[in-house]
């Protein structure tokens, strides 16, 4: 496909519906009980609509279920504030460009990996990026312009790009490609095993995955951000049917669920017992044309398709008004 010639037509989705108390694990869509204040300890029970494809951050390319879980297991080098796209320290404490294709990133000291795999170092960060680039994993979509990562010293990594790319920090050092795996754990366990039993630096440590049933995470007591997380455990229940998830919430079997149906949002928001928190998302749907194939090499054909799309109809009847 000729990427330069791609034409996109977008509809911004209603994104994240999430409880403020859960911001640390980045849940993008959720409904839960009103009136609850965050307290230390306890187990949070969450209903998910499906299993994730994998729990390996290097294979992450935006799957919402996977994102809900791995953002608890792994930390990113940087943290991006969705309100204004500002970049804040995560596993990295500072960064600077050396020239228009080279970045120097300084890592946080004393960050521990789960399961006794020791301190995170530049070797782990460089290994993660180079593995993604070399093997073109799913997270490669965020680093197509990265050439390599090199260890400068124990806590410093140098990233070299193939060409200047201004949003490098936001695109490549945040979420999937910006998370750091334990090189030792990955090499010991192998690719397939790591997909189902990951080792990260996040606030929660992986415990168990029973496909089509449940995933369990527990509090990581050596987490670098002292005092966090508040919860002892997170218990994900795999419940494909949104109606069943809602009934489980009302019956006290779960504390919240993710990804409610758009058609149900109005009723959920009007229920005084429930909290539905939302934020604008960066998601978009698009149509990409291969300009090397007829009739899509004809600009007028592409324009005709774009003009034929009734965006208001989609917003009103697919997203029930929760999109722009």
XYZ file of C-alpha atoms in Angstrom, residues 54-208:
155
model
C -1.765 -11.921 24.888
C -0.323 -10.317 28.023
C 3.002 -9.529 26.351
C 3.351 -5.755 25.980
C 5.607 -6.192 22.925
C 2.633 -7.760 21.140
C 0.274 -4.947 22.051
C -1.216 -2.746 19.349
C -4.209 -1.196 21.058
C -6.541 -4.104 21.858
C -8.728 -2.540 24.597
C -9.047 -5.683 26.727
C -5.321 -6.296 26.576
C -4.679 -2.643 27.379
C -6.857 -2.823 30.490
C -4.706 -5.599 31.919
C -1.145 -4.978 30.765
C -1.145 -1.365 31.973
C -1.319 -2.867 35.450
C 1.520 -5.324 34.801
C 3.871 -3.012 32.870
C 4.900 0.619 33.224
C 5.779 2.897 30.310
C 8.954 4.926 29.995
C 6.817 8.053 29.794
C 3.251 8.882 30.788
C 1.044 10.947 28.485
C -1.734 13.152 29.847
C -4.650 12.643 27.457
C -6.119 16.034 28.336
C -3.333 18.011 26.717
C -0.882 15.350 25.399
C 1.857 16.527 27.765
C 4.612 14.020 28.560
C 5.527 13.120 32.146
C 8.144 10.815 33.716
C 7.407 7.124 34.065
C 10.179 4.551 34.051
C 12.236 7.329 32.460
C 12.982 10.404 34.558
C 14.374 12.638 31.816
C 15.090 12.701 28.101
C 16.710 14.947 25.547
C 17.363 14.962 21.800
C 21.036 14.826 20.804
C 20.142 15.710 17.224
C 17.069 15.356 15.014
C 17.374 11.532 14.906
C 18.840 10.635 18.307
C 17.339 10.665 21.806
C 19.052 10.079 25.141
C 16.748 8.668 27.848
C 17.632 8.390 31.544
C 15.933 5.602 33.506
C 14.551 5.674 37.025
C 16.861 3.945 39.491
C 15.750 1.190 41.858
C 12.780 -0.064 39.795
C 12.245 -3.769 40.466
C 10.834 -6.448 38.183
C 8.198 -8.869 39.429
C 8.965 -12.415 40.584
C 12.465 -11.602 41.825
C 14.000 -10.720 38.449
C 15.954 -7.812 39.892
C 16.393 -4.175 38.978
C 15.354 -2.749 35.627
C 18.338 -1.356 33.718
C 19.153 0.115 30.322
C 19.880 -3.398 29.097
C 16.217 -4.337 29.604
C 14.909 -1.175 27.936
C 17.225 -1.534 24.928
C 16.411 -5.239 24.615
C 12.672 -4.529 24.576
C 12.885 -1.909 21.826
C 15.339 -3.897 19.702
C 13.226 -7.044 19.967
C 10.158 -5.156 18.740
C 12.076 -3.590 15.837
C 13.905 -6.764 14.799
C 10.922 -9.120 15.051
C 8.266 -6.625 13.930
C 5.890 -7.582 16.723
C 2.441 -5.999 16.953
C 3.919 -3.050 18.853
C 6.140 -2.335 15.833
C 3.344 -0.153 14.493
C 4.512 2.480 17.027
C 8.227 2.271 16.175
C 8.469 1.884 12.400
C 10.867 4.857 12.326
C 13.161 3.509 15.095
C 16.464 2.041 13.928
C 17.918 0.785 17.210
C 18.352 1.258 20.951
C 21.789 1.187 22.585
C 22.973 0.934 26.189
C 25.033 3.984 27.176
C 25.383 3.057 30.836
C 23.337 1.204 33.459
C 20.566 3.809 33.491
C 20.877 5.495 30.087
C 19.580 4.392 26.679
C 20.237 6.003 23.298
C 17.490 5.671 20.677
C 18.424 6.225 17.033
C 15.683 6.915 14.477
C 15.742 6.312 10.742
C 14.449 9.842 10.167
C 13.406 12.832 12.270
C 10.090 12.199 14.048
C 8.833 14.904 16.403
C 6.258 12.851 18.388
C 8.785 10.085 19.193
C 8.210 10.285 22.960
C 4.417 10.104 22.744
C 4.331 7.484 19.999
C 7.180 5.124 20.877
C 7.935 5.444 24.597
C 4.342 5.263 25.796
C 2.192 2.133 26.139
C 3.175 -1.105 24.290
C 6.469 -0.160 22.677
C 7.361 2.077 25.622
C 6.916 -0.608 28.247
C 9.936 -2.554 29.478
C 10.183 -6.331 29.870
C 12.752 -8.231 31.885
C 15.367 -9.450 29.396
C 16.320 -12.287 31.735
C 12.716 -13.413 32.267
C 11.914 -13.263 28.557
C 14.979 -15.272 27.563
C 14.380 -17.852 30.296
C 10.678 -18.334 29.561
C 10.611 -17.895 25.814
C 8.134 -16.013 23.647
C 5.070 -18.264 24.045
C 5.393 -18.673 27.810
C 6.001 -14.950 28.340
C 2.789 -14.166 26.442
C 0.804 -15.959 29.136
C 3.018 -15.366 32.189
C 4.563 -11.891 31.822
C 7.112 -10.147 34.035
C 6.940 -6.369 34.250
C 7.543 -3.484 36.658
C 3.932 -2.355 37.098
C 1.853 -1.953 40.263
C 0.337 -5.416 39.852
C 2.007 -8.785 39.383
C 0.533 -11.535 37.218
C -0.881 -14.537 39.127
C -3.217 -16.601 36.959
